[in-house]
Amino acid sequence: MTKLVFAAMNPGEADAIRQGEPDAYGQKPERSRAVGTFPCRACLGQIKDGEEMLLLAYRPFPKLQPFAETGPVFIHMQPCGPYRAQEVLPPMLDSPDYIVRGYGHDDRIVYGTGAVIPVQKISVRAGELLERDDVAYVHVRSARNNCYQCRIDRG
């Protein structure tokens, strides 16, 4: 089976946003205090009730093209460090299911790869997709809102 690496947002991108750089839409991120918990895309952990957070538009693709989806994500306001347990399902994935979808070397969706998968089977499905030559990486997205959660690469 293919070794999996769950990847968070690039730490440099998260730090730049925290230091005032604009988001993917050229906007200043919205700063607030969490009421409940929210998934942090910078550390793949949870933003806990009462912690400061940023809401921003994020495009997890290297360049603009028709499949380069941009959407809302949350990150801790304070630096939280990168995700370290790269082969372990991130703690922020706490919903019952997610969309798991493969992308090609051209950063476009590989048709037929997307499916709603129970959270406990994400690793199995991602491993199957990453065994394919036409799949370069996998995204995990919200099954309800299609929001980007994290990326899965070959280890």
mmCIF file of C-alpha atoms in Angstrom:
data_model
loop_
_atom_site.group_PDB
_atom_site.id
_atom_site.type_symbol
_atom_site.label_atom_id
_atom_site.label_comp_id
_atom_site.label_asym_id
_atom_site.label_seq_id
_atom_site.Cartn_x
_atom_site.Cartn_y
_atom_site.Cartn_z
ATOM 1 C CA MET A 1 0.000 0.000 0.000
ATOM 2 C CA THR A 2 1.105 3.549 -0.739
ATOM 3 C CA LYS A 3 2.485 5.538 2.211
ATOM 4 C CA LEU A 4 0.324 8.632 2.792
ATOM 5 C CA VAL A 5 1.321 12.123 3.910
ATOM 6 C CA PHE A 6 -1.463 14.415 5.154
ATOM 7 C CA ALA A 7 -0.332 17.934 4.295
ATOM 8 C CA ALA A 8 -1.495 21.192 5.838
ATOM 9 C CA MET A 9 -1.413 24.647 4.305
ATOM 10 C CA ASN A 10 2.142 25.794 3.573
ATOM 11 C CA PRO A 11 3.481 27.335 6.824
ATOM 12 C CA GLY A 12 4.910 30.293 4.899
ATOM 13 C CA GLU A 13 1.481 31.074 3.435
ATOM 14 C CA ALA A 14 -0.168 30.883 6.855
ATOM 15 C CA ASP A 15 2.495 33.141 8.403
ATOM 16 C CA ALA A 16 2.159 35.677 5.583
ATOM 17 C CA ILE A 17 -1.620 35.822 6.105
ATOM 18 C CA ARG A 18 -1.117 36.315 9.845
ATOM 19 C CA GLN A 19 1.297 39.170 9.107
ATOM 20 C CA GLY A 20 -1.242 41.010 6.958
ATOM 21 C CA GLU A 21 -0.818 39.600 3.457
ATOM 22 C CA PRO A 22 -4.101 39.389 1.519
ATOM 23 C CA ASP A 23 -5.916 36.098 0.927
ATOM 24 C CA ALA A 24 -6.590 34.430 -2.440
ATOM 25 C CA TYR A 25 -9.215 37.086 -3.246
ATOM 26 C CA GLY A 26 -6.907 39.968 -2.337
ATOM 27 C CA GLN A 27 -8.867 40.620 0.857
ATOM 28 C CA LYS A 28 -7.730 41.066 4.429
ATOM 29 C CA PRO A 29 -8.691 37.936 6.438
ATOM 30 C CA GLU A 30 -11.507 38.279 8.961
ATOM 31 C CA ARG A 31 -10.344 38.047 12.556
ATOM 32 C CA SER A 32 -12.648 36.662 15.239
ATOM 33 C CA ARG A 33 -12.819 34.492 18.338
ATOM 34 C CA ALA A 34 -14.015 30.911 17.941
ATOM 35 C CA VAL A 35 -17.437 30.021 19.305
ATOM 36 C CA GLY A 36 -17.229 26.234 19.258
ATOM 37 C CA THR A 37 -14.442 24.468 17.375
ATOM 38 C CA PHE A 38 -13.185 24.977 13.831
ATOM 39 C CA PRO A 39 -10.691 23.013 11.708
ATOM 40 C CA CYS A 40 -7.342 24.793 11.296
ATOM 41 C CA ARG A 41 -5.833 24.244 7.851
ATOM 42 C CA ALA A 42 -2.397 25.397 9.044
ATOM 43 C CA CYS A 43 -1.854 22.723 11.726
ATOM 44 C CA LEU A 44 -4.717 20.301 10.909
ATOM 45 C CA GLY A 45 -5.803 20.511 14.535
ATOM 46 C CA GLN A 46 -8.797 22.232 16.064
ATOM 47 C CA ILE A 47 -9.248 25.907 16.828
ATOM 48 C CA LYS A 48 -10.827 25.657 20.256
ATOM 49 C CA ASP A 49 -13.658 27.679 21.712
ATOM 50 C CA GLY A 50 -12.399 31.138 22.649
ATOM 51 C CA GLU A 51 -9.198 31.067 20.578
ATOM 52 C CA GLU A 52 -8.514 33.803 18.041
ATOM 53 C CA MET A 53 -8.815 32.733 14.429
ATOM 54 C CA LEU A 54 -8.701 34.044 10.888
ATOM 55 C CA LEU A 55 -11.215 33.308 8.137
ATOM 56 C CA LEU A 56 -9.778 33.681 4.643
ATOM 57 C CA ALA A 57 -10.217 32.681 1.037
ATOM 58 C CA TYR A 58 -7.735 29.935 0.161
ATOM 59 C CA ARG A 59 -6.796 28.404 -3.177
ATOM 60 C CA PRO A 60 -4.731 25.221 -2.648
ATOM 61 C CA PHE A 61 -3.417 25.239 -6.210
ATOM 62 C CA PRO A 62 -0.235 26.764 -7.660
ATOM 63 C CA LYS A 63 -1.939 28.832 -10.377
ATOM 64 C CA LEU A 64 -5.312 29.918 -11.666
ATOM 65 C CA GLN A 65 -7.149 27.519 -13.962
ATOM 66 C CA PRO A 66 -10.767 26.337 -14.182
ATOM 67 C CA PHE A 67 -10.355 23.608 -11.528
ATOM 68 C CA ALA A 68 -8.483 25.816 -9.041
ATOM 69 C CA GLU A 69 -11.269 26.060 -6.480
ATOM 70 C CA THR A 70 -11.056 28.841 -3.921
ATOM 71 C CA GLY A 71 -13.014 28.755 -0.711
ATOM 72 C CA PRO A 72 -13.191 29.712 2.933
ATOM 73 C CA VAL A 73 -10.804 28.235 5.495
ATOM 74 C CA PHE A 74 -9.952 28.946 9.114
ATOM 75 C CA ILE A 75 -6.497 29.137 10.669
ATOM 76 C CA HIS A 76 -5.303 29.909 14.189
ATOM 77 C CA MET A 77 -4.495 33.601 14.614
ATOM 78 C CA GLN A 78 -1.365 32.669 16.533
ATOM 79 C CA PRO A 79 1.316 30.527 14.865
ATOM 80 C CA CYS A 80 0.450 26.898 15.469
ATOM 81 C CA GLY A 81 3.176 25.010 13.640
ATOM 82 C CA PRO A 82 2.854 22.469 10.854
ATOM 83 C CA TYR A 83 1.168 19.108 11.174
ATOM 84 C CA ARG A 84 3.810 16.637 12.389
ATOM 85 C CA ALA A 85 2.095 13.212 12.465
ATOM 86 C CA GLN A 86 1.907 13.208 8.685
ATOM 87 C CA GLU A 87 0.812 9.595 8.214
ATOM 88 C CA VAL A 88 -1.973 9.776 10.810
ATOM 89 C CA LEU A 89 -5.480 11.011 10.072
ATOM 90 C CA PRO A 90 -5.481 14.664 11.242
ATOM 91 C CA PRO A 91 -7.542 15.479 14.347
ATOM 92 C CA MET A 92 -9.447 18.221 12.496
ATOM 93 C CA LEU A 93 -11.215 15.553 10.427
ATOM 94 C CA ASP A 94 -14.020 14.931 12.896
ATOM 95 C CA SER A 95 -17.100 14.803 10.653
ATOM 96 C CA PRO A 96 -18.645 11.434 9.771
ATOM 97 C CA ASP A 97 -17.608 11.632 6.114
ATOM 98 C CA TYR A 98 -15.687 13.689 3.561
ATOM 99 C CA ILE A 99 -15.240 14.017 -0.185
ATOM 100 C CA VAL A 100 -11.992 12.378 -1.253
ATOM 101 C CA ARG A 101 -10.936 13.345 -4.779
ATOM 102 C CA GLY A 102 -7.870 12.831 -6.954
ATOM 103 C CA TYR A 103 -6.066 15.521 -8.939
ATOM 104 C CA GLY A 104 -3.711 15.010 -11.856
ATOM 105 C CA HIS A 105 -0.205 16.321 -12.452
ATOM 106 C CA ASP A 106 -1.859 19.294 -14.182
ATOM 107 C CA ASP A 107 -3.718 20.176 -10.931
ATOM 108 C CA ARG A 108 -7.077 19.302 -12.468
ATOM 109 C CA ILE A 109 -9.707 16.919 -11.128
ATOM 110 C CA VAL A 110 -9.288 13.348 -12.340
ATOM 111 C CA TYR A 111 -12.856 12.507 -13.275
ATOM 112 C CA GLY A 112 -14.405 9.527 -11.544
ATOM 113 C CA THR A 113 -12.171 9.770 -8.468
ATOM 114 C CA GLY A 114 -14.401 11.850 -6.202
ATOM 115 C CA ALA A 115 -16.610 10.137 -3.655
ATOM 116 C CA VAL A 116 -18.056 10.735 -0.201
ATOM 117 C CA ILE A 117 -16.096 8.442 2.104
ATOM 118 C CA PRO A 118 -16.613 7.622 5.808
ATOM 119 C CA VAL A 119 -13.845 9.307 7.823
ATOM 120 C CA GLN A 120 -12.391 5.973 8.980
ATOM 121 C CA LYS A 121 -11.888 4.905 5.326
ATOM 122 C CA ILE A 122 -10.185 8.079 4.044
ATOM 123 C CA SER A 123 -6.706 6.528 4.206
ATOM 124 C CA VAL A 124 -7.785 3.414 2.315
ATOM 125 C CA ARG A 125 -9.484 5.415 -0.459
ATOM 126 C CA ALA A 126 -6.600 7.883 -0.736
ATOM 127 C CA GLY A 127 -4.123 5.000 -0.950
ATOM 128 C CA GLU A 128 -6.129 3.422 -3.776
ATOM 129 C CA LEU A 129 -6.201 6.701 -5.685
ATOM 130 C CA LEU A 130 -2.497 7.389 -5.191
ATOM 131 C CA GLU A 131 -1.619 3.976 -6.634
ATOM 132 C CA ARG A 132 -2.921 5.277 -9.962
ATOM 133 C CA ASP A 133 -0.439 6.910 -12.348
ATOM 134 C CA ASP A 134 -2.912 9.611 -13.359
ATOM 135 C CA VAL A 135 -3.431 10.840 -9.761
ATOM 136 C CA ALA A 136 -0.714 13.156 -8.414
ATOM 137 C CA TYR A 137 -2.368 14.004 -5.093
ATOM 138 C CA VAL A 138 -5.697 13.870 -3.266
ATOM 139 C CA HIS A 139 -7.840 16.495 -1.580
ATOM 140 C CA VAL A 140 -10.059 15.890 1.406
ATOM 141 C CA ARG A 141 -13.065 18.231 1.270
ATOM 142 C CA SER A 142 -16.194 18.752 3.313
ATOM 143 C CA ALA A 143 -18.972 16.405 2.221
ATOM 144 C CA ARG A 144 -21.544 19.089 2.969
ATOM 145 C CA ASN A 145 -19.964 22.286 1.679
ATOM 146 C CA ASN A 146 -17.011 21.141 -0.470
ATOM 147 C CA CYS A 147 -14.592 23.224 1.660
ATOM 148 C CA TYR A 148 -10.948 22.248 1.357
ATOM 149 C CA GLN A 149 -9.655 20.378 4.421
ATOM 150 C CA CYS A 150 -6.201 19.043 3.543
ATOM 151 C CA ARG A 151 -4.092 17.434 0.865
ATOM 152 C CA ILE A 152 -2.785 13.870 0.800
ATOM 153 C CA ASP A 153 0.470 13.067 -1.013
ATOM 154 C CA ARG A 154 2.517 9.939 -1.534
ATOM 155 C CA GLY A 155 5.072 9.499 1.228
#
